[in-house]
């Protein structure tokens, strides 16, 4: 397949707010269940090991008219919960048999309770992730949380989830992450060959496709993108930070690129790269998943940073490792985690003389002109400084 | 609508003995904090919900509560400029104003609400209970001080109960992280018998607090369980739980309320006795602190008394049976942290509010939704609908903020409150006919 054909498929999946890909999967797997999850992270390996389809729910974007959802939220609360409620109330999530709400912020936490009240026939779990990182404390708690999920999904599937199932699923997701890492490396090296507007769509496809199919798709894209000659522009190289939960409209990503920014690293759809290293495929799978979370996972605003000296280090490493020249902070309006984290990250960047710019967005932001001008000015200033 | 004539604002605030006693306790604590650094006493900063006051006292630590500083600054009309200071220094207008009030205060020299300087903390105990923002708050404060931060992660009661895994997790953190770090910072060895002794004091105060709050089941209610309740929870939710001073405070307060009950009196308001009780309300949400008296006046001028509130449970749901237990000290501390109101699921909160409406014979539910607290606010509109459906009692919804005066629109709030009271009156008249 050509790049365009692959991107077109991803775009169609992205545009489909009825989640027909999930319905198709269920039609092909009549006994199969689909389990939705919200950002940022759940161990999808457990869902997969139950023979189920994990489905990432990232709000309604800018194409969904939110009618019911707004009646559930005050004006000072972000967009993602209201569009998620809208998806649910309009039947678009009926194909899901359950929903997982990871601990990320108070809004998503409380959304789990709303889901319990509004969708009584569905499996609903608030998935608490540890904020302490010792194996015998946070790890013991987390393993128990995962074990509960494993047992719950086992009941839903009508069979126990064996260690071998989990080990197999861990291997499958290791492979997926490896290919995504290759993709990110390729983009960091030659961002004109793999624009972020395409990378983003590819990752979004992984939110609804079976992981094995997604991995094949990524491989196909890698091969097609390498084979295609694309013009290199005199853009600056930036890391985008703050987009880990409510998603920016695709138009915003395109606007950044049009404004002269090559995005060479980011925190979009962080679940696809949350675990930094391969998870061992032998031994106790729960213990392995726990250790991966505690000791080898990404830093983000929703995670406590125990060491003051390490605050911002992950972002600075992203900048250094990707050869970025600056950081674009893009946070959803009313996002406490991203907006409260931002000044600390900015201070860390200041200490390392890394330039940045910052703005807010909502998933349904329609006017990109101001963002394009801001990003363009930022890109120009970087070019001037580095000249 | 047959309205009582609004009282003219009084310049002299009526205060009972218990309120004066509490004022002395708070002022003394601020004064003590102001000299802690120079006197060589160690200071811990920590949060109200799920606070470990009794444990902290075991290490001779002075306790500083940033939320209390923020609300006290709000009540003294100081928070607005502090919030703007924080915004000038890069904080977003979108985020929690408690945090910004605190950061603004630190930026401006850390002068506390009483005008006395607050100390640099020696340790930040991040009791991560029922509020995600706490975590970011202390990460931000940590940037300004060279001190240790202890994370105490308290899992969320998503399914309406405390599991053994949750309890074990919290106890293990207490044993392996919190206590050893506090020993190291303070230089004081942990003595579990000393903890038991404080917990015994806590129990006595908790028994009295529950009696006081449940006195509102009487008609007329001798207390206001929201505006008055803010004062009643002051000592037990903060630096005084476990002290003899707190126990004495609650005995004094209980005595006052027993007296009012015997005389058939309503609550004391800042302008004197309440007058005739017309409406009995349950309130969900936090108060507004920048216009506290003005807000309260909107209630008592209309004869509306709050008979139960959820805000008075953010530092412990004692009325549902919890007591600190000296025989099981660490387990008891864990259960306390896990059980605070904002750590409860939405279905559990709804059930609690429905029970309040029933048990306290309330006429309706008022939700004061504040911009700053997503932990409280996200989901409140659904809660309101669900509670109206289950109880048949009308609800009202208003929006303000904790300590940002820009978000308190007195005219809008008053307008909505008056409409609500009219509706309650009409409903009451219809039922009587």
PDB file of C-alpha atoms in Angstrom, chain B residues 169-325:
ATOM      1  CA  UNK B 169      -1.292  -0.150  50.637  1.00  0.00           C
ATOM      2  CA  UNK B 170      -1.850   2.877  52.859  1.00  0.00           C
ATOM      3  CA  UNK B 171      -0.648   1.119  56.027  1.00  0.00           C
ATOM      4  CA  UNK B 172       2.489  -0.067  54.275  1.00  0.00           C
ATOM      5  CA  UNK B 173       3.245   3.444  53.098  1.00  0.00           C
ATOM      6  CA  UNK B 174       2.773   4.697  56.650  1.00  0.00           C
ATOM      7  CA  UNK B 175       5.102   2.058  58.065  1.00  0.00           C
ATOM      8  CA  UNK B 176       7.783   2.037  55.408  1.00  0.00           C
ATOM      9  CA  UNK B 177       7.823   5.590  54.076  1.00  0.00           C
ATOM     10  CA  UNK B 178       5.875   8.129  56.087  1.00  0.00           C
ATOM     11  CA  UNK B 179       6.952   7.240  59.624  1.00  0.00           C
ATOM     12  CA  UNK B 180      10.659   6.623  58.870  1.00  0.00           C
ATOM     13  CA  UNK B 181      10.879   9.901  56.950  1.00  0.00           C
ATOM     14  CA  UNK B 182       9.144  11.835  59.703  1.00  0.00           C
ATOM     15  CA  UNK B 183      11.526  10.267  62.238  1.00  0.00           C
ATOM     16  CA  UNK B 184      14.494  11.336  60.157  1.00  0.00           C
ATOM     17  CA  UNK B 185      13.256  14.875  59.531  1.00  0.00           C
ATOM     18  CA  UNK B 186      12.123  15.512  63.096  1.00  0.00           C
ATOM     19  CA  UNK B 187      14.771  13.567  64.975  1.00  0.00           C
ATOM     20  CA  UNK B 188      11.999  12.140  67.158  1.00  0.00           C
ATOM     21  CA  UNK B 189      11.477   8.398  67.435  1.00  0.00           C
ATOM     22  CA  UNK B 190       7.992   7.162  66.718  1.00  0.00           C
ATOM     23  CA  UNK B 191       6.057   6.114  69.832  1.00  0.00           C
ATOM     24  CA  UNK B 192       2.887   4.232  69.026  1.00  0.00           C
ATOM     25  CA  UNK B 193       1.522   4.710  72.549  1.00  0.00           C
ATOM     26  CA  UNK B 194       1.776   8.433  72.091  1.00  0.00           C
ATOM     27  CA  UNK B 195      -0.243   8.048  68.886  1.00  0.00           C
ATOM     28  CA  UNK B 196      -2.862   5.976  70.729  1.00  0.00           C
ATOM     29  CA  UNK B 197      -3.175   8.709  73.314  1.00  0.00           C
ATOM     30  CA  UNK B 198      -3.871  11.341  70.631  1.00  0.00           C
ATOM     31  CA  UNK B 199      -6.343   9.046  68.897  1.00  0.00           C
ATOM     32  CA  UNK B 200      -8.248   8.681  72.177  1.00  0.00           C
ATOM     33  CA  UNK B 201      -8.614  12.452  72.289  1.00  0.00           C
ATOM     34  CA  UNK B 202      -9.739  12.439  68.662  1.00  0.00           C
ATOM     35  CA  UNK B 203     -12.466   9.930  69.429  1.00  0.00           C
ATOM     36  CA  UNK B 204     -13.967  12.142  72.120  1.00  0.00           C
ATOM     37  CA  UNK B 205     -14.030  15.165  69.839  1.00  0.00           C
ATOM     38  CA  UNK B 206     -15.444  13.072  66.990  1.00  0.00           C
ATOM     39  CA  UNK B 207     -18.289  11.808  69.179  1.00  0.00           C
ATOM     40  CA  UNK B 208     -19.171  15.373  70.096  1.00  0.00           C
ATOM     41  CA  UNK B 209     -18.897  16.609  66.509  1.00  0.00           C
ATOM     42  CA  UNK B 210     -21.318  13.938  65.324  1.00  0.00           C
ATOM     43  CA  UNK B 211     -23.762  14.819  68.069  1.00  0.00           C
ATOM     44  CA  UNK B 212     -23.494  18.499  67.070  1.00  0.00           C
ATOM     45  CA  UNK B 213     -24.046  17.858  63.369  1.00  0.00           C
ATOM     46  CA  UNK B 214     -26.930  15.509  64.036  1.00  0.00           C
ATOM     47  CA  UNK B 215     -28.604  18.078  66.271  1.00  0.00           C
ATOM     48  CA  UNK B 216     -29.797  19.536  62.967  1.00  0.00           C
ATOM     49  CA  UNK B 217     -32.313  16.683  62.764  1.00  0.00           C
ATOM     50  CA  UNK B 218     -34.358  18.657  65.288  1.00  0.00           C
ATOM     51  CA  UNK B 219     -36.952  21.206  64.237  1.00  0.00           C
ATOM     52  CA  UNK B 220     -36.002  23.957  64.387  1.00  0.00           C
ATOM     53  CA  UNK B 221     -32.395  23.083  63.811  1.00  0.00           C
ATOM     54  CA  UNK B 222     -30.145  24.646  66.460  1.00  0.00           C
ATOM     55  CA  UNK B 223     -27.249  24.807  64.016  1.00  0.00           C
ATOM     56  CA  UNK B 224     -26.488  25.738  60.443  1.00  0.00           C
ATOM     57  CA  UNK B 225     -24.596  22.730  59.152  1.00  0.00           C
ATOM     58  CA  UNK B 226     -22.892  24.512  56.268  1.00  0.00           C
ATOM     59  CA  UNK B 227     -22.046  28.094  57.178  1.00  0.00           C
ATOM     60  CA  UNK B 228     -21.967  27.374  60.887  1.00  0.00           C
ATOM     61  CA  UNK B 229     -20.553  23.987  60.067  1.00  0.00           C
ATOM     62  CA  UNK B 230     -17.442  25.598  58.583  1.00  0.00           C
ATOM     63  CA  UNK B 231     -16.620  26.839  62.078  1.00  0.00           C
ATOM     64  CA  UNK B 232     -17.532  23.543  63.725  1.00  0.00           C
ATOM     65  CA  UNK B 233     -15.138  21.528  61.587  1.00  0.00           C
ATOM     66  CA  UNK B 234     -12.262  23.997  61.958  1.00  0.00           C
ATOM     67  CA  UNK B 235     -10.388  22.395  64.846  1.00  0.00           C
ATOM     68  CA  UNK B 236     -11.064  18.753  64.044  1.00  0.00           C
ATOM     69  CA  UNK B 237     -10.109  18.952  60.389  1.00  0.00           C
ATOM     70  CA  UNK B 238      -6.835  20.726  60.997  1.00  0.00           C
ATOM     71  CA  UNK B 239      -3.974  21.165  63.450  1.00  0.00           C
ATOM     72  CA  UNK B 240      -6.003  20.433  66.571  1.00  0.00           C
ATOM     73  CA  UNK B 241      -7.532  16.987  66.166  1.00  0.00           C
ATOM     74  CA  UNK B 242      -6.094  14.805  68.888  1.00  0.00           C
ATOM     75  CA  UNK B 243      -5.359  17.696  71.255  1.00  0.00           C
ATOM     76  CA  UNK B 244      -7.061  18.383  74.563  1.00  0.00           C
ATOM     77  CA  UNK B 245      -7.862  21.875  73.285  1.00  0.00           C
ATOM     78  CA  UNK B 246      -9.980  20.373  70.502  1.00  0.00           C
ATOM     79  CA  UNK B 247     -11.745  18.044  72.910  1.00  0.00           C
ATOM     80  CA  UNK B 248     -12.567  20.990  75.154  1.00  0.00           C
ATOM     81  CA  UNK B 249     -13.716  23.061  72.192  1.00  0.00           C
ATOM     82  CA  UNK B 250     -16.232  20.423  71.156  1.00  0.00           C
ATOM     83  CA  UNK B 251     -17.471  20.003  74.716  1.00  0.00           C
ATOM     84  CA  UNK B 252     -18.045  23.763  74.914  1.00  0.00           C
ATOM     85  CA  UNK B 253     -19.760  23.815  71.540  1.00  0.00           C
ATOM     86  CA  UNK B 254     -21.939  20.870  72.432  1.00  0.00           C
ATOM     87  CA  UNK B 255     -22.968  22.605  75.644  1.00  0.00           C
ATOM     88  CA  UNK B 256     -24.011  25.688  73.684  1.00  0.00           C
ATOM     89  CA  UNK B 257     -26.059  23.679  71.261  1.00  0.00           C
ATOM     90  CA  UNK B 258     -27.699  21.639  74.025  1.00  0.00           C
ATOM     91  CA  UNK B 259     -28.727  24.946  75.524  1.00  0.00           C
ATOM     92  CA  UNK B 260     -30.133  26.227  72.220  1.00  0.00           C
ATOM     93  CA  UNK B 261     -31.956  22.973  71.707  1.00  0.00           C
ATOM     94  CA  UNK B 262     -33.500  23.150  75.172  1.00  0.00           C
ATOM     95  CA  UNK B 263     -34.671  26.684  74.429  1.00  0.00           C
ATOM     96  CA  UNK B 264     -36.017  25.753  70.997  1.00  0.00           C
ATOM     97  CA  UNK B 265     -33.702  28.227  69.278  1.00  0.00           C
ATOM     98  CA  UNK B 266     -32.325  28.150  65.774  1.00  0.00           C
ATOM     99  CA  UNK B 267     -28.690  28.750  64.825  1.00  0.00           C
ATOM    100  CA  UNK B 268     -26.647  31.785  65.674  1.00  0.00           C
ATOM    101  CA  UNK B 269     -25.886  33.921  62.632  1.00  0.00           C
ATOM    102  CA  UNK B 270     -23.352  36.750  62.398  1.00  0.00           C
ATOM    103  CA  UNK B 271     -26.282  39.094  63.008  1.00  0.00           C
ATOM    104  CA  UNK B 272     -27.763  37.303  65.965  1.00  0.00           C
ATOM    105  CA  UNK B 273     -30.469  34.699  66.369  1.00  0.00           C
ATOM    106  CA  UNK B 274     -31.789  33.038  63.267  1.00  0.00           C
ATOM    107  CA  UNK B 275     -35.468  33.756  63.606  1.00  0.00           C
ATOM    108  CA  UNK B 276     -38.145  31.505  62.195  1.00  0.00           C
ATOM    109  CA  UNK B 277     -37.006  28.451  60.267  1.00  0.00           C
ATOM    110  CA  UNK B 278     -38.766  28.351  56.898  1.00  0.00           C
ATOM    111  CA  UNK B 279     -36.667  26.116  54.696  1.00  0.00           C
ATOM    112  CA  UNK B 280     -34.422  23.206  55.546  1.00  0.00           C
ATOM    113  CA  UNK B 281     -31.717  22.568  52.974  1.00  0.00           C
ATOM    114  CA  UNK B 282     -28.964  20.084  52.316  1.00  0.00           C
ATOM    115  CA  UNK B 283     -25.907  21.615  50.641  1.00  0.00           C
ATOM    116  CA  UNK B 284     -23.458  19.792  48.415  1.00  0.00           C
ATOM    117  CA  UNK B 285     -20.152  21.476  47.623  1.00  0.00           C
ATOM    118  CA  UNK B 286     -17.797  23.900  49.224  1.00  0.00           C
ATOM    119  CA  UNK B 287     -18.483  27.398  50.557  1.00  0.00           C
ATOM    120  CA  UNK B 288     -17.369  30.558  48.887  1.00  0.00           C
ATOM    121  CA  UNK B 289     -14.915  32.239  51.222  1.00  0.00           C
ATOM    122  CA  UNK B 290     -14.459  35.649  49.646  1.00  0.00           C
ATOM    123  CA  UNK B 291     -18.084  36.627  50.308  1.00  0.00           C
ATOM    124  CA  UNK B 292     -18.835  34.203  53.086  1.00  0.00           C
ATOM    125  CA  UNK B 293     -21.043  36.427  55.218  1.00  0.00           C
ATOM    126  CA  UNK B 294     -22.866  37.900  52.219  1.00  0.00           C
ATOM    127  CA  UNK B 295     -23.599  34.398  50.964  1.00  0.00           C
ATOM    128  CA  UNK B 296     -24.796  33.200  54.368  1.00  0.00           C
ATOM    129  CA  UNK B 297     -27.039  36.266  54.686  1.00  0.00           C
ATOM    130  CA  UNK B 298     -28.851  35.234  51.489  1.00  0.00           C
ATOM    131  CA  UNK B 299     -29.930  32.151  53.403  1.00  0.00           C
ATOM    132  CA  UNK B 300     -30.846  33.445  56.832  1.00  0.00           C
ATOM    133  CA  UNK B 301     -32.636  36.492  55.456  1.00  0.00           C
ATOM    134  CA  UNK B 302     -35.006  34.023  53.785  1.00  0.00           C
ATOM    135  CA  UNK B 303     -35.310  31.752  56.794  1.00  0.00           C
ATOM    136  CA  UNK B 304     -33.273  29.017  55.136  1.00  0.00           C
ATOM    137  CA  UNK B 305     -31.160  26.827  57.366  1.00  0.00           C
ATOM    138  CA  UNK B 306     -28.728  24.216  56.134  1.00  0.00           C
ATOM    139  CA  UNK B 307     -29.366  21.015  58.051  1.00  0.00           C
ATOM    140  CA  UNK B 308     -26.684  18.862  56.464  1.00  0.00           C
ATOM    141  CA  UNK B 309     -23.764  19.432  54.146  1.00  0.00           C
ATOM    142  CA  UNK B 310     -21.103  17.391  52.465  1.00  0.00           C
ATOM    143  CA  UNK B 311     -18.384  19.993  52.942  1.00  0.00           C
ATOM    144  CA  UNK B 312     -18.348  19.209  56.627  1.00  0.00           C
ATOM    145  CA  UNK B 313     -17.316  15.652  55.671  1.00  0.00           C
ATOM    146  CA  UNK B 314     -14.210  16.443  53.600  1.00  0.00           C
ATOM    147  CA  UNK B 315     -12.085  15.844  56.658  1.00  0.00           C
ATOM    148  CA  UNK B 316     -13.915  12.695  57.688  1.00  0.00           C
ATOM    149  CA  UNK B 317     -17.358  11.098  57.443  1.00  0.00           C
ATOM    150  CA  UNK B 318     -17.717  10.592  61.185  1.00  0.00           C
ATOM    151  CA  UNK B 319     -21.492  10.602  61.001  1.00  0.00           C
ATOM    152  CA  UNK B 320     -21.332   7.375  59.008  1.00  0.00           C
ATOM    153  CA  UNK B 321     -19.629   5.713  61.935  1.00  0.00           C
ATOM    154  CA  UNK B 322     -15.914   6.159  61.483  1.00  0.00           C
ATOM    155  CA  UNK B 323     -13.869   6.919  64.585  1.00  0.00           C
ATOM    156  CA  UNK B 324     -10.117   6.972  65.021  1.00  0.00           C
ATOM    157  CA  UNK B 325      -9.287   3.808  66.890  1.00  0.00           C
TER     158      UNK B 325
END
